[in-house]
Structure formats: C-alpha cells, structure tokens
XYZ file of C-alpha atoms in Angstrom:
729
model
C -0.309 -0.086 0.226
C 3.066 2.137 -0.233
C 2.696 5.087 -2.664
C 5.070 7.507 -4.116
C 3.023 10.330 -2.391
C 2.134 8.589 0.704
C -0.817 10.463 2.825
C 1.595 10.035 5.863
C 4.008 12.097 4.367
C 1.480 15.013 4.037
C 4.206 16.471 6.221
C 5.132 19.181 4.025
C 8.728 19.228 3.137
C 10.372 21.781 0.980
C 10.178 25.614 0.824
C 6.969 25.567 -1.264
C 4.782 23.496 1.187
C 5.976 25.476 3.833
C 5.335 28.717 2.522
C 1.543 27.336 1.845
C 1.399 26.002 5.493
C 2.414 29.638 6.734
C -0.084 31.522 4.498
C -2.832 29.689 5.487
C -1.810 29.857 9.159
C -1.702 33.603 8.622
C -5.222 33.530 7.126
C -6.680 31.964 10.180
C -6.343 35.194 12.253
C -6.979 37.760 9.837
C -10.299 39.809 9.542
C -12.596 40.487 6.577
C -15.482 42.288 5.261
C -18.700 40.313 5.480
C -20.690 40.290 2.380
C -22.815 37.015 3.185
C -23.775 34.914 6.018
C -21.726 31.226 5.984
C -22.078 28.167 7.495
C -20.522 24.633 7.349
C -21.143 21.277 8.568
C -20.125 17.706 8.198
C -21.819 14.266 9.336
C -21.006 10.752 9.156
C -23.198 8.907 6.394
C -20.987 5.569 6.078
C -24.036 3.202 6.370
C -23.811 -0.577 6.572
C -19.906 -1.880 6.200
C -21.060 -5.664 5.497
C -23.244 -7.733 3.453
C -24.549 -4.613 1.063
C -23.525 -4.378 -2.479
C -21.526 -1.279 -3.485
C -23.008 0.963 -5.705
C -21.105 2.251 -8.855
C -19.716 -0.908 -10.782
C -23.013 -3.149 -10.567
C -20.887 -6.353 -9.604
C -22.730 -8.450 -7.791
C -19.542 -10.140 -6.104
C -18.488 -6.580 -4.442
C -20.482 -6.434 -1.331
C -19.123 -4.269 1.641
C -16.908 -6.025 4.048
C -15.325 -3.507 6.088
C -14.005 0.257 5.887
C -11.213 1.807 4.171
C -12.421 5.472 4.969
C -15.749 6.763 6.419
C -17.944 8.458 4.363
C -19.244 12.023 5.013
C -21.904 14.765 4.005
C -20.617 18.172 4.024
C -22.828 21.108 3.850
C -22.626 24.712 3.046
C -25.060 27.465 3.347
C -24.560 30.907 1.946
C -27.180 33.570 2.819
C -27.576 37.099 2.135
C -27.164 39.386 4.922
C -30.501 40.304 6.583
C -33.162 38.142 7.961
C -35.037 38.192 4.632
C -32.222 37.538 2.154
C -32.245 34.535 -0.359
C -29.952 31.519 0.594
C -28.843 28.238 -1.096
C -27.475 25.080 0.360
C -24.974 22.885 -1.138
C -24.100 19.374 0.070
C -21.342 17.230 -1.494
C -22.217 13.154 -0.440
C -19.672 10.683 0.040
C -22.068 8.633 -2.080
C -22.049 7.345 -5.700
C -24.815 10.031 -6.837
C -27.648 11.958 -5.293
C -31.131 9.970 -5.316
C -34.454 11.480 -5.754
C -35.764 9.288 -2.818
C -33.104 10.745 -0.657
C -33.463 14.376 -1.663
C -37.225 14.142 -1.188
C -36.680 12.843 2.377
C -34.105 15.343 3.082
C -36.447 18.274 2.198
C -39.185 16.645 4.111
C -37.095 16.660 7.395
C -35.733 20.137 6.858
C -39.318 21.395 6.103
C -40.534 19.828 9.389
C -37.600 21.793 11.004
C -37.236 24.871 9.304
C -40.602 25.553 7.221
C -40.107 26.859 3.805
C -36.687 28.004 4.594
C -34.915 25.271 2.439
C -36.703 23.505 -0.236
C -36.274 21.956 -3.607
C -35.478 25.287 -5.302
C -32.498 26.236 -3.192
C -30.777 22.893 -1.861
C -28.632 20.710 -3.876
C -27.544 17.394 -2.870
C -24.163 16.073 -4.958
C -22.703 12.699 -5.044
C -18.990 12.402 -5.518
C -19.475 9.224 -7.298
C -17.539 7.132 -5.068
C -17.941 3.197 -6.284
C -17.135 2.076 -2.891
C -20.106 3.048 -0.801
C -23.219 0.942 0.147
C -25.900 0.994 -2.455
C -29.738 0.492 -2.329
C -30.868 3.927 -1.474
C -32.379 4.910 -5.163
C -35.937 4.608 -5.758
C -35.636 3.256 -9.439
C -35.626 -0.513 -9.819
C -32.722 -0.393 -12.491
C -30.119 1.040 -10.014
C -31.021 -1.413 -7.165
C -30.836 -4.648 -8.650
C -27.468 -5.572 -7.741
C -28.300 -4.197 -4.018
C -31.055 -6.829 -4.071
C -33.355 -3.876 -3.739
C -33.950 -1.024 -1.320
C -31.378 -1.164 1.743
C -32.949 1.151 4.645
C -29.860 1.244 6.574
C -27.956 2.798 3.593
C -31.183 5.235 2.787
C -31.200 6.400 6.583
C -27.618 6.749 6.839
C -27.579 9.420 3.878
C -30.757 11.062 4.642
C -30.092 11.277 8.367
C -26.634 12.551 7.722
C -27.405 15.064 5.023
C -29.664 16.634 7.529
C -27.364 16.583 10.149
C -24.484 18.463 8.236
C -27.382 20.859 6.848
C -28.425 21.568 10.478
C -24.756 21.940 11.584
C -24.149 24.733 8.794
C -27.559 26.383 9.521
C -26.592 26.572 13.290
C -23.038 27.977 12.346
C -24.105 30.853 10.051
C -21.999 33.727 10.675
C -21.147 36.755 8.680
C -18.233 36.450 6.248
C -16.760 36.460 2.696
C -16.323 33.959 -0.313
C -13.164 33.796 -2.294
C -12.922 32.104 -5.598
C -9.699 30.594 -7.487
C -9.143 28.552 -10.466
C -6.078 26.483 -11.633
C -5.033 23.414 -13.549
C -4.261 19.775 -12.599
C -2.750 18.006 -15.507
C -1.849 14.842 -13.903
C -4.860 13.404 -12.183
C -7.422 12.522 -15.141
C -7.756 11.149 -18.583
C -10.472 10.628 -21.222
C -11.648 7.057 -20.813
C -13.436 7.240 -24.073
C -11.446 9.127 -26.632
C -12.613 7.384 -29.693
C -16.227 9.276 -28.854
C -14.762 12.397 -27.893
C -13.123 12.319 -31.368
C -16.198 12.389 -33.020
C -16.866 15.674 -31.966
C -16.352 18.289 -34.649
C -12.795 19.219 -35.185
C -13.382 22.980 -34.842
C -14.831 22.368 -31.708
C -11.971 20.171 -30.336
C -9.624 22.996 -31.621
C -11.068 25.312 -29.111
C -9.781 23.286 -26.123
C -6.121 22.135 -25.381
C -7.253 18.576 -23.657
C -9.836 16.079 -24.157
C -10.987 16.336 -20.501
C -11.192 19.696 -18.444
C -8.237 20.217 -16.312
C -9.409 23.040 -14.192
C -10.228 22.940 -10.643
C -12.718 25.792 -9.556
C -12.190 26.337 -5.910
C -14.316 28.596 -3.025
C -12.782 29.526 0.287
C -15.532 30.376 2.940
C -14.029 32.857 5.351
C -15.516 33.793 8.633
C -15.339 37.529 9.507
C -14.129 36.852 12.876
C -12.729 33.209 12.935
C -11.205 33.092 9.655
C -11.515 29.968 7.078
C -14.124 27.581 8.104
C -14.492 25.608 4.679
C -13.666 25.542 1.141
C -15.402 23.373 -1.840
C -14.089 22.809 -5.198
C -14.991 20.921 -8.321
C -12.801 18.994 -10.426
C -13.719 16.271 -13.052
C -12.637 12.824 -12.255
C -14.323 9.354 -11.603
C -14.164 8.140 -8.182
C -13.098 4.722 -9.701
C -9.463 4.588 -8.225
C -10.499 1.928 -6.077
C -11.476 -0.952 -8.486
C -14.236 -3.235 -8.741
C -12.980 -6.196 -6.450
C -12.476 -3.480 -3.473
C -14.899 -4.356 -0.498
C -13.965 -1.839 1.992
C -16.235 1.139 2.135
C -14.330 4.409 0.957
C -14.689 7.801 -0.404
C -12.278 6.738 -3.253
C -10.054 9.568 -4.531
C -12.369 12.727 -3.565
C -13.287 11.126 -0.171
C -9.731 10.688 0.694
C -8.753 14.448 -0.723
C -11.349 15.890 1.730
C -10.133 13.944 4.840
C -6.451 14.680 3.769
C -7.233 18.655 3.457
C -9.204 18.601 6.873
C -6.412 17.140 8.587
C -3.617 19.390 7.015
C -5.833 22.373 8.077
C -5.921 21.128 11.507
C -2.351 20.961 11.619
C -2.412 17.249 11.846
C 0.277 16.780 8.723
C 2.817 18.763 10.758
C 5.433 16.354 12.600
C 4.510 15.993 16.118
C 7.043 16.059 18.720
C 7.008 13.511 21.553
C 5.146 15.744 24.139
C 2.558 16.824 21.497
C -1.173 15.555 21.171
C -0.705 12.137 19.428
C -4.510 11.834 18.464
C -5.334 11.891 14.676
C -8.958 10.655 15.764
C -11.377 13.003 13.966
C -13.256 15.263 16.378
C -16.036 18.112 15.451
C -13.772 19.760 13.233
C -14.422 23.667 12.673
C -13.363 23.328 8.869
C -14.933 21.430 6.035
C -13.502 20.582 2.826
C -15.398 19.100 -0.249
C -14.128 17.788 -3.160
C -17.161 18.016 -5.349
C -18.139 16.299 -8.647
C -18.690 17.991 -11.929
C -18.618 16.826 -15.559
C -16.800 13.502 -14.968
C -18.705 11.197 -17.368
C -15.847 10.214 -19.674
C -12.964 10.971 -17.393
C -11.105 8.537 -15.680
C -8.427 8.847 -12.756
C -6.762 5.675 -14.100
C -3.890 7.892 -15.903
C -1.861 4.830 -17.225
C -4.678 3.973 -19.566
C -6.268 0.760 -20.421
C -4.378 -2.361 -20.798
C -5.130 -6.124 -21.504
C -4.425 -8.205 -18.437
C -3.295 -11.147 -20.444
C -0.853 -9.491 -22.624
C 0.076 -6.109 -21.233
C -0.751 -4.460 -24.627
C -3.230 -1.448 -25.069
C -6.757 -2.505 -25.381
C -8.405 -2.230 -28.795
C -9.119 1.663 -29.163
C -12.565 1.763 -30.441
C -14.285 -0.875 -28.294
C -11.914 -1.280 -25.351
C -11.473 -5.109 -25.859
C -8.834 -7.672 -25.780
C -9.014 -10.476 -28.564
C -12.855 -9.339 -29.128
C -13.329 -9.454 -24.949
C -13.967 -6.768 -22.852
C -13.500 -8.311 -19.559
C -9.730 -8.170 -19.588
C -9.447 -4.781 -20.746
C -8.740 -2.826 -17.452
C -7.548 0.572 -16.732
C -4.695 1.512 -14.582
C -4.015 4.147 -12.115
C -0.806 5.999 -11.400
C -0.202 3.297 -8.314
C -0.580 0.112 -10.540
C -1.156 -2.786 -9.428
C -2.219 -1.360 -6.064
C -5.459 0.591 -6.183
C -5.093 1.892 -2.603
C -1.912 3.482 -3.735
C -3.694 4.761 -7.027
C -6.324 6.226 -4.523
C -3.847 7.928 -2.691
C -1.790 9.554 -5.380
C -4.927 10.923 -7.113
C -6.233 12.126 -3.897
C -2.921 13.801 -3.174
C -2.697 15.712 -6.184
C -6.064 17.273 -5.812
C -5.548 17.991 -2.299
C -2.001 19.913 -2.964
C -3.638 21.615 -5.959
C -6.546 22.804 -3.686
C -4.257 23.892 -0.999
C -2.431 26.272 -3.299
C -5.812 27.692 -4.815
C -6.947 27.779 -1.155
C -3.915 29.918 0.062
C -3.783 32.104 -3.042
C -7.567 32.779 -3.640
C -7.865 36.659 -3.764
C -11.000 37.190 -5.836
C -13.907 37.946 -3.961
C -17.521 36.900 -4.730
C -19.989 39.717 -4.655
C -23.683 40.267 -5.411
C -26.933 38.200 -4.909
C -27.705 34.820 -3.729
C -30.266 33.574 -6.072
C -31.596 30.530 -7.425
C -34.186 28.799 -9.871
C -35.207 25.216 -10.096
C -37.888 23.347 -11.929
C -38.921 19.512 -12.669
C -38.838 18.652 -16.407
C -40.145 14.975 -18.103
C -37.401 14.473 -20.284
C -39.196 11.528 -22.014
C -40.827 13.790 -24.686
C -39.124 17.294 -24.852
C -39.598 18.866 -28.132
C -36.406 20.818 -29.048
C -37.195 23.620 -30.940
C -33.887 24.465 -32.621
C -33.417 20.999 -34.022
C -37.094 19.901 -34.720
C -36.212 16.807 -32.739
C -37.350 15.259 -29.413
C -36.357 13.146 -26.511
C -37.281 9.675 -25.967
C -38.534 7.464 -23.146
C -35.460 6.108 -21.162
C -33.580 3.128 -22.444
C -30.163 1.546 -21.915
C -27.916 0.406 -25.041
C -25.908 -3.000 -25.397
C -22.677 -1.022 -24.589
C -24.130 -0.029 -21.240
C -23.812 -3.753 -20.239
C -19.961 -3.624 -21.561
C -19.042 -1.355 -18.560
C -16.050 0.831 -18.919
C -12.245 0.468 -18.919
C -12.572 1.300 -14.857
C -14.829 -1.525 -14.603
C -15.656 -3.865 -17.639
C -19.015 -5.542 -17.644
C -19.418 -9.566 -18.420
C -20.412 -12.095 -21.182
C -19.814 -10.729 -24.576
C -20.896 -7.110 -24.754
C -18.758 -4.414 -26.176
C -18.385 -0.825 -26.267
C -19.217 0.740 -29.680
C -22.342 -1.402 -30.294
C -24.524 0.285 -32.484
C -27.986 -0.395 -34.388
C -27.108 0.358 -38.031
C -26.624 -1.894 -41.224
C -23.434 -0.486 -42.189
C -20.646 1.580 -40.567
C -21.190 4.432 -38.521
C -19.498 7.342 -40.365
C -16.923 8.942 -37.601
C -14.187 11.540 -38.068
C -11.291 8.709 -37.341
C -12.266 5.810 -39.623
C -13.715 3.344 -36.957
C -15.422 0.456 -37.669
C -18.859 0.361 -35.657
C -20.718 -2.345 -37.329
C -21.701 -4.574 -34.377
C -25.656 -4.104 -34.075
C -26.512 -5.962 -30.658
C -26.126 -9.720 -30.051
C -28.982 -11.579 -31.007
C -29.008 -13.927 -27.999
C -29.137 -11.000 -25.646
C -32.078 -9.288 -27.841
C -34.044 -12.400 -27.215
C -33.281 -11.948 -23.528
C -34.400 -8.446 -23.609
C -37.527 -9.316 -25.181
C -38.506 -11.374 -22.340
C -38.353 -8.464 -20.180
C -39.941 -6.095 -22.818
C -39.568 -5.636 -26.418
C -39.019 -1.924 -27.517
C -41.560 -0.617 -29.882
C -40.472 0.373 -33.272
C -40.941 4.078 -32.347
C -38.788 3.494 -29.473
C -36.203 1.884 -31.681
C -36.370 4.863 -34.132
C -36.065 7.499 -31.514
C -32.911 5.693 -29.518
C -31.208 5.267 -32.857
C -28.267 4.436 -33.393
C -28.356 2.955 -30.055
C -29.765 -0.736 -29.883
C -31.933 -0.807 -27.120
C -31.045 -3.601 -24.178
C -33.359 -2.529 -21.748
C -36.404 -0.222 -22.532
C -36.430 1.097 -18.985
C -38.590 3.944 -19.541
C -41.229 1.826 -20.625
C -41.004 -0.919 -17.755
C -43.109 -0.288 -14.565
C -43.213 -3.597 -12.987
C -42.752 -4.090 -10.080
C -42.113 -0.229 -10.037
C -40.581 2.288 -12.206
C -37.271 1.138 -13.727
C -36.042 4.500 -14.877
C -36.846 8.241 -13.887
C -38.763 10.463 -16.432
C -39.166 13.670 -14.464
C -35.944 15.200 -13.241
C -34.943 18.396 -11.318
C -32.693 21.042 -12.792
C -31.540 24.175 -11.048
C -29.052 26.927 -11.043
C -27.774 28.475 -7.816
C -26.273 32.006 -8.143
C -23.591 33.443 -5.706
C -22.453 36.596 -7.286
C -20.879 36.199 -10.195
C -20.797 32.295 -9.898
C -23.328 30.018 -11.365
C -23.784 26.297 -10.192
C -25.706 24.125 -12.624
C -27.154 21.382 -10.851
C -27.493 18.421 -13.239
C -29.187 14.809 -12.177
C -26.599 12.995 -14.471
C -23.248 12.356 -15.502
C -22.199 14.878 -18.312
C -19.227 14.068 -20.401
C -16.333 16.521 -21.257
C -17.658 18.226 -24.200
C -21.331 17.771 -23.090
C -20.467 19.905 -19.997
C -18.336 22.464 -22.032
C -21.651 23.038 -24.296
C -23.827 23.448 -21.525
C -21.767 25.839 -19.732
C -21.294 27.839 -23.058
C -25.227 27.895 -23.779
C -26.003 29.281 -20.123
C -23.140 31.714 -20.189
C -24.382 33.309 -23.521
C -27.649 33.479 -22.237
C -26.455 35.190 -19.067
C -24.450 37.623 -21.146
C -27.333 38.224 -23.889
C -30.118 38.728 -21.258
C -28.081 40.895 -18.873
C -26.967 43.150 -21.697
C -23.345 41.990 -21.135
C -23.199 42.406 -17.144
C -21.769 39.012 -16.765
C -19.313 38.883 -19.877
C -16.117 38.658 -18.363
C -16.563 38.230 -14.455
C -19.060 35.183 -14.805
C -17.953 31.836 -13.639
C -19.957 28.424 -14.240
C -19.498 25.100 -12.931
C -21.523 22.040 -13.283
C -22.437 20.327 -10.277
C -22.959 16.558 -11.329
C -25.191 13.797 -9.949
C -27.333 16.395 -8.039
C -30.609 15.973 -6.558
C -31.448 12.912 -8.704
C -29.714 10.372 -10.799
C -30.432 9.545 -14.655
C -27.122 7.924 -15.852
C -25.185 9.917 -18.564
C -25.436 12.774 -20.992
C -23.491 12.798 -24.131
C -23.116 15.278 -27.223
C -24.775 14.070 -30.262
C -21.839 13.237 -32.264
C -20.451 11.000 -29.086
C -23.721 9.100 -28.931
C -23.195 7.894 -32.646
C -20.224 5.973 -31.431
C -22.099 4.162 -28.570
C -19.676 3.817 -25.859
C -20.491 3.081 -22.466
C -21.714 6.954 -22.136
C -23.808 7.010 -25.181
C -25.407 3.699 -24.454
C -26.234 5.143 -20.934
C -27.689 8.266 -22.455
C -31.233 7.458 -21.232
C -33.481 9.963 -23.368
C -31.920 9.280 -26.723
C -29.502 11.274 -28.969
C -31.012 14.754 -28.311
C -30.668 14.676 -24.540
C -28.057 17.390 -24.319
C -30.364 19.701 -26.492
C -32.928 19.176 -24.403
C -30.788 19.984 -21.080
C -29.372 23.113 -22.789
C -33.130 24.133 -23.736
C -34.333 23.902 -20.519
C -31.277 25.389 -18.500
C -31.408 28.511 -20.616
C -35.014 29.049 -19.441
C -33.632 29.007 -16.076
C -30.828 31.220 -16.814
C -33.086 33.897 -18.539
C -35.435 33.771 -15.621
C -32.549 34.348 -13.116
C -31.334 37.556 -15.005
C -34.798 38.670 -15.773
C -35.780 38.238 -12.200
C -38.849 36.281 -13.660
C -40.218 32.900 -12.214
C -40.298 29.367 -13.992
C -43.163 27.064 -13.883
C -42.443 24.201 -11.086
C -43.334 21.411 -13.582
C -44.439 18.084 -12.766
C -43.478 16.455 -9.445
C -41.220 13.358 -9.544
C -43.075 10.113 -8.025
C -42.257 8.980 -4.558
C -41.845 5.217 -4.793
C -40.437 4.527 -1.262
C -43.433 2.830 -0.313
C -43.150 0.440 -3.213
C -39.704 -0.806 -2.796
C -38.537 -4.397 -2.547
C -35.892 -5.330 -0.274
C -34.398 -8.819 -0.628
C -31.319 -8.472 1.201
C -31.265 -10.937 4.044
C -31.653 -9.782 7.860
C -28.579 -10.309 9.892
C -28.482 -13.510 11.146
C -27.562 -14.119 14.784
C -24.018 -14.049 15.624
C -22.055 -16.846 17.513
C -18.947 -17.840 19.104
C -17.547 -21.217 20.056
C -18.087 -22.471 23.592
C -15.979 -20.553 26.057
C -15.160 -17.495 23.522
C -16.861 -14.307 23.943
C -17.191 -11.436 21.208
C -14.275 -9.252 21.397
C -11.937 -11.973 22.295
C -8.836 -11.976 20.296
C -8.642 -15.094 17.926
C -5.250 -14.128 16.097
C -3.033 -11.643 18.278
C -0.339 -9.270 17.997
C 2.780 -10.717 19.520
C 3.038 -9.147 22.951
C 5.765 -6.593 23.083
C 6.599 -6.988 19.614
C 8.299 -4.142 17.890
C 7.316 -2.366 14.736
C 8.707 0.454 12.688
C 7.180 2.997 10.154
C 5.703 1.140 6.954
C 5.059 -1.908 9.045
C 1.439 -3.462 9.173
C 0.207 -4.284 12.760
C -2.872 -6.752 12.570
C -4.957 -8.543 15.164
C -8.144 -10.565 14.703
C -11.468 -10.786 16.869
C -14.445 -12.608 17.221
C -17.005 -9.981 16.286
C -20.812 -9.502 15.067
C -22.060 -7.983 11.943
C -21.233 -4.610 11.719
C -24.843 -4.098 10.514
C -25.863 -4.675 13.975
C -24.438 -1.121 14.879
C -23.217 1.595 12.303
C -20.968 3.223 14.627
C -22.329 6.588 13.181
C -19.758 9.284 14.338
C -17.653 6.764 16.007
C -15.480 3.920 15.218
C -15.325 0.082 14.845
C -11.381 0.169 15.413
C -9.086 2.358 17.543
C -5.350 2.341 17.776
C -4.490 3.458 21.214
C -1.182 5.017 22.426
C 0.029 4.536 25.978
C 0.434 8.205 26.928
C 1.107 7.694 30.717
C 1.384 4.270 32.817
C -2.372 3.010 32.548
C -3.587 5.843 30.397
C -4.383 4.848 26.861
C -5.119 7.693 24.437
C -6.747 7.367 21.181
C -4.526 7.761 18.265
C -5.917 6.456 15.008
C -9.535 5.181 14.172
C -11.327 3.680 10.926
C -11.355 7.036 9.172
C -7.641 7.291 9.087
C -5.995 6.300 6.034
C -3.547 4.064 7.827
C -6.333 2.113 9.290
C -8.516 -0.793 7.797
C -11.218 -2.353 9.304
C -11.954 -5.904 7.661
C -15.114 -8.093 8.274
C -15.383 -11.851 7.516
C -17.844 -13.796 9.735
C -17.308 -14.290 12.187
C -14.436 -12.243 12.681
C -13.104 -8.611 12.437
C -9.681 -7.748 11.587
C -7.872 -4.357 12.569
C -4.863 -3.324 10.143
C -2.788 -0.596 11.036
C -0.089 0.479 8.473
C 2.450 2.444 10.651
C 2.473 5.849 9.704
C 6.323 7.810 9.153
C 4.980 10.357 11.713
C 3.878 7.847 14.528
C 5.241 8.469 18.052
C 7.511 5.849 19.342
C 6.010 4.172 22.255
C 3.702 1.665 23.359
C 0.264 0.793 21.508
C -2.595 -1.502 21.295
C -5.536 -2.114 19.085
C -9.019 -1.786 20.318
C -12.091 -3.225 18.481
C -15.632 -1.752 19.151
C -18.756 -3.807 17.856
C -22.187 -5.365 18.332
C -23.464 -8.744 18.359
C -26.980 -9.982 17.659
C -28.572 -12.920 19.924
C -30.513 -15.828 18.663
C -33.787 -13.904 19.713
C -32.569 -10.683 18.320
C -31.093 -8.708 21.176
C -27.966 -6.431 20.216
C -25.297 -6.156 22.550
C -22.225 -3.866 22.418
C -18.746 -5.416 23.135
C -15.361 -4.222 22.890
C -11.769 -6.306 22.483
C -8.196 -5.348 23.118
C -4.889 -6.784 21.543
C -1.825 -7.583 23.301
C 0.404 -4.207 23.641
C 3.245 -3.688 21.023
C 6.227 -1.303 20.788
C 6.666 1.308 17.896
C 10.499 2.047 17.542
C-alpha cells in the first residue's frame, strides 16, 4: 500500500509547502469584510459496512466487508445578509450519486424543522461518485438490482447525515466572505472514451487543449471573525481509483482528498514532537473541505490508460476489448497494481492543488444569492432549434459492456450500434456490431421496445427499455430536477446525471451566452459557471449528439436518446433567463415518491455466534506481545465479532489504535476514518490492520475493536476487544 506520495508524508517538506502552510496559518487570524452569512457542517453517512452491494460498478460480487475510509456529508450554506435574504444550500455527499428518494426525504425533514426556508428550489445534494459505498438508496429499479432492492440502512444513513450536516451549517451561520480561485491539475485525469470524443467536430475540439477539463474551481469560505471555515471545489474525475474488487467502504480519491485537506488544515500533517497530542482521531472539526463532482462522465483517474490483463498490451481503441473480449481490458491508475496507492496519489494531487488555490484565493464573490429550479419530464421534450424530441429512457447494449474503469461481463462490447452499415466517424472506426441476437431475445422477455422507441433511440440498440418498464415499479426516471444556484458572479448548474467533457462544455457555454445576452453584457467577463454533477437525482449519462453515434458506454447510458443534451441546454437556458430577468419558472410535474413500493431482498443479519468459552471481542489472532514495529510495517489483530450491520457506529469507529500516553493511560490515536487503518469484516471475525505512519510517535500501543452482536432472539449487545500491547520504535 506504499505509494510515491504517501499520505503519511503529508508533512509538507520543502520551501514551497512550508510557504503554503505559513500563508494558511496567517489567514486563520485575519479579519475580513462580511459579504454573506456562511455556515459549514459535516456528518457521518457511512452506513452498513457489511453484506450490502456497493453502488457504482454493478458487480454482484462486490459486497461491503469493512471500512477503508468513512463517508461523510459536507454541507455549506450561503445567505444574503439580513433575515429576509435569499440563501442556498450545497451538500457534497460521499456517495455514488444523489437520489430522488434521498432528496425528497431530506427536504421533508428540513421542512419539518425550518418550514419553507430550505426547499427543492435552493437545496442541492450532489454525490462525489465513489464506487465503494453501500447501495440500495435509489428509488428506480434499474439502480437497485445488484443491491437486491432497497436497503433502509443505506438510505437512512445518507438522509439523516445530510440533514445533520445541513443543521450544523445552519447553526454555524456567521458573517463572512467567499473567495474564488481556479487552476489546472494536469496529472489526475484522462478521457476513457477518446474514440467518442474524437467524433465531436474538429473545429470545436480545436478550442480546447485537452480532451478532458483540467481546471479545478475552488471557493474559500471565510468567517469575518474566525477566519476560514470551509472550502468546496469542483474537478472532473471519476471516483474509480478503487477498482471493482474492492470491498472496503471508501470515499475513493475525492473522499480521501477531503479528509487529507481537513487534516492538513487542522495541522495534523505537521510532524509531532513526543510531548504533542498524539491523536489523529477525527473530532468535530471547525473546517469542512468538499471535493465535489462536475462533468466527469468520460473522465477516469486511471491515468496510465487501459491494458489487456493477459498480454499487457493496449486495449483495442474503438471497443476497449482484448482479442474481442471486454473483460480483460482494465484501466490502470498511477499506483498500479495497487489501487489503494492509486487512490492516494490521485487524492493527493487534488488536495495539493486545492491547498495552493485556497492559499492564493483573492477574488471575492460579490452580488446576489439567487436560484431557479424546475422539474422536467425528459421523455418527450420537443427541441425547437433542431425539430427533434427526446425519448423514453433506454439503455443500450454497450451499457452492459461497462467501462475500462470497471468492465462488464459476457460478450458485450463498447461501440455497439444498431445500423446496417458502419457509422461514419471522423477517425475511420469500424462500428458495425448491431447488438447480439441472444441478448436481444433475453431483452424481449422483459420488454421488447416498440418500433417508435427503436427509431427514437437510434443508433443505440436498445438492451433495456427502462422508460417503458413499470413492474414491479418504475425502472428509470422520467421527471428530473434541474437547478441553477447563484452566488454573485458564480453560477452552479445542478444536473441529475453524468455529463461528458464536451457535453458539459456545451451546456456551460449555452448558459453563459444566455446570461450575457439577457443581462446586456453584465456577466461577460466576470461570470464563472460550474456544473455540479449527480445532483438531486440520478439519470445515468449525457453525451453530445456526435459522441452518442459512437455508442461507447456513456452514449449507451444516455437515457433519453441522441438529443438529450439539446434538451438540457434548452431547459437550462430558460432557468438562466429567468434568473437574469428576475422572473419565475413553472415548477413542472412532480417526480413520483416510490419509497412505499420498494422491494427489499437483502437478508436480515443472522444471529452471531462464538464457540463455547469464547466471548465477542476475544482475540483469535493476536499481535505478538511487546513485538516491535517500525514505520511502514503493518500491525494486525483479529477478533471474534458480530456483524457491523448490528451497529453502524455513526460518528464513532469500529477500530481504535491506542497510544499509552502515561502508565495505565491509553489515548485514542487512529481510528477507522484514518488512511492508515483498515477494518476488515469476514464472519465471524473482524480484523484491524494498521500500517504504521511515518510520523507515528515511538512508544507502546494496542488495538481496540468496538462492535455489537445479535443474539438468537434478536437482542443487540455491544462489546469491545483489546489486543496485546506492542511497541513502535
């Protein structure tokens, strides 16, 4: 797990990072003019760390079996000064995506507590897109098949954590100002579907230096009295550094970057002297750092590219296959073959750039706080500019092929199109595949698409006609929320999907052009626009029309047909115009609430048992007593344990590395939210793994497990277990 940029080397060596640390330390004590009311909050949303299928890769074998890093909800509130001023709420969730069901439940709880202060109009919930978090919290059937339906523990953890973080932010509201900065990160993302990107017009591609966006946009929230209280940034990269074999709950590269920056701000990255506080256990931090998601649809963190596992040769460019099969074509991160190392490297690259932007942010956001939001039925939108319409949702054959970040199974391939001759592309690709007859027959057992649907979705060969499948309840969304949040010259476009690089660029350009035109040039130079991806609901991908023709995974997952992007642009221009002209927009049709219809097939936790004479918490494989370890060594102990689903340990920990700070006095030093600690569950045991950080103090330590067991009659009992003592030298 050692990587070139190990997190336990956050200790910033060299004059450059020492200067940054000095700048931020100085910023903590300065006073600034208050332009807004600002609040930040953070709360645990980890959920069940056992048995539940992880959301993202749709791999039935990828069930949670422990914790790598805890998941959190990070909330920010920005309000105009005065009791009657507008306000917005932005929440970044360490989850794969937002969910309409989660958003509906969060808004209901907020209404109970705050009345109409926080509604669907001014609240945005966005997922960072980790593929290593518990699933089962979306209301549409397509997205809960591998999780065996609805998982109440997952759902409740996210809803309750989001509400708690918003409540903290609300209670923390104080006068302050927001600074904005922007800069590039060149070594943290690549395009995973370049063949589709290359089908965009050459003249359009010439406007951009890269085939992915390399820019990070960062906000720094500064309390007028206390100094910085938080930061949120947007940078496009999938949270797929952890591959589909991982079974430890993790926020992946963005979740790790958030934790790293929060630790850095709290000065935990500074090398500690023996007399200093030894604890790296998270307390209620006064600083919240969110690494939010944007238009990452075709953007991978696996920067070495895709290779065939059997030959080590590059995969086929057009179809991402190896000798005709997609299953061996897997992208490699910078720490290959160690995906923990890759996660750490990509997280650290984002964190380091964020710290630099944070320290040098000088441009103030000034102006109104505002918002516009509406619900739109995306299944039949007429696009006036193109004399075209959208379609009911459908997934193409290439959806089942997966991506190079996480390949699918069987004989599905990316680039599968439903045409009788080759798609004309700008790079001479042979794309004559047309959909496998066997899988078409399987599809028809579920629902055979109508001729109208086939024509509307063309050239996508329809594998799952999800928009017209309603048994036992809706398979895919039809009505989606779209939203613009404004803070001064910044406009946040909340989209309920994953936009590809070029699709995101087109949407931002269209909104900016509308703002400039309708405001008589007011926003011409100073306006900043950022896409908030996977926000408030989820509806898979959005590509450009040209990328859709190629039918890579992203095109096959563009639900509403080839003109989906045009529909988004048309509807967002309406919101932008209403913002500038200070007019209202129609609310639109309300999305369904399907919670009461959910099916849950995940088995209940079975009773936990131990052999005769053994208690829960007893050590089954101990650390050798008084054994010595050095930095970089891994210390392990295994305990008899109950299922983690018996107690989620919200805002707590299953594990603790304790330091003997005085004779008989044990101080918490590291827990399961620290990069160095892993909690691994395999019935009937739990294992604590601690990789000794380079800055760990010399001295005596022990490992402690916290858990809960379920008796035969269902009673839950908490327990703890302690390993033998050992020494760090």
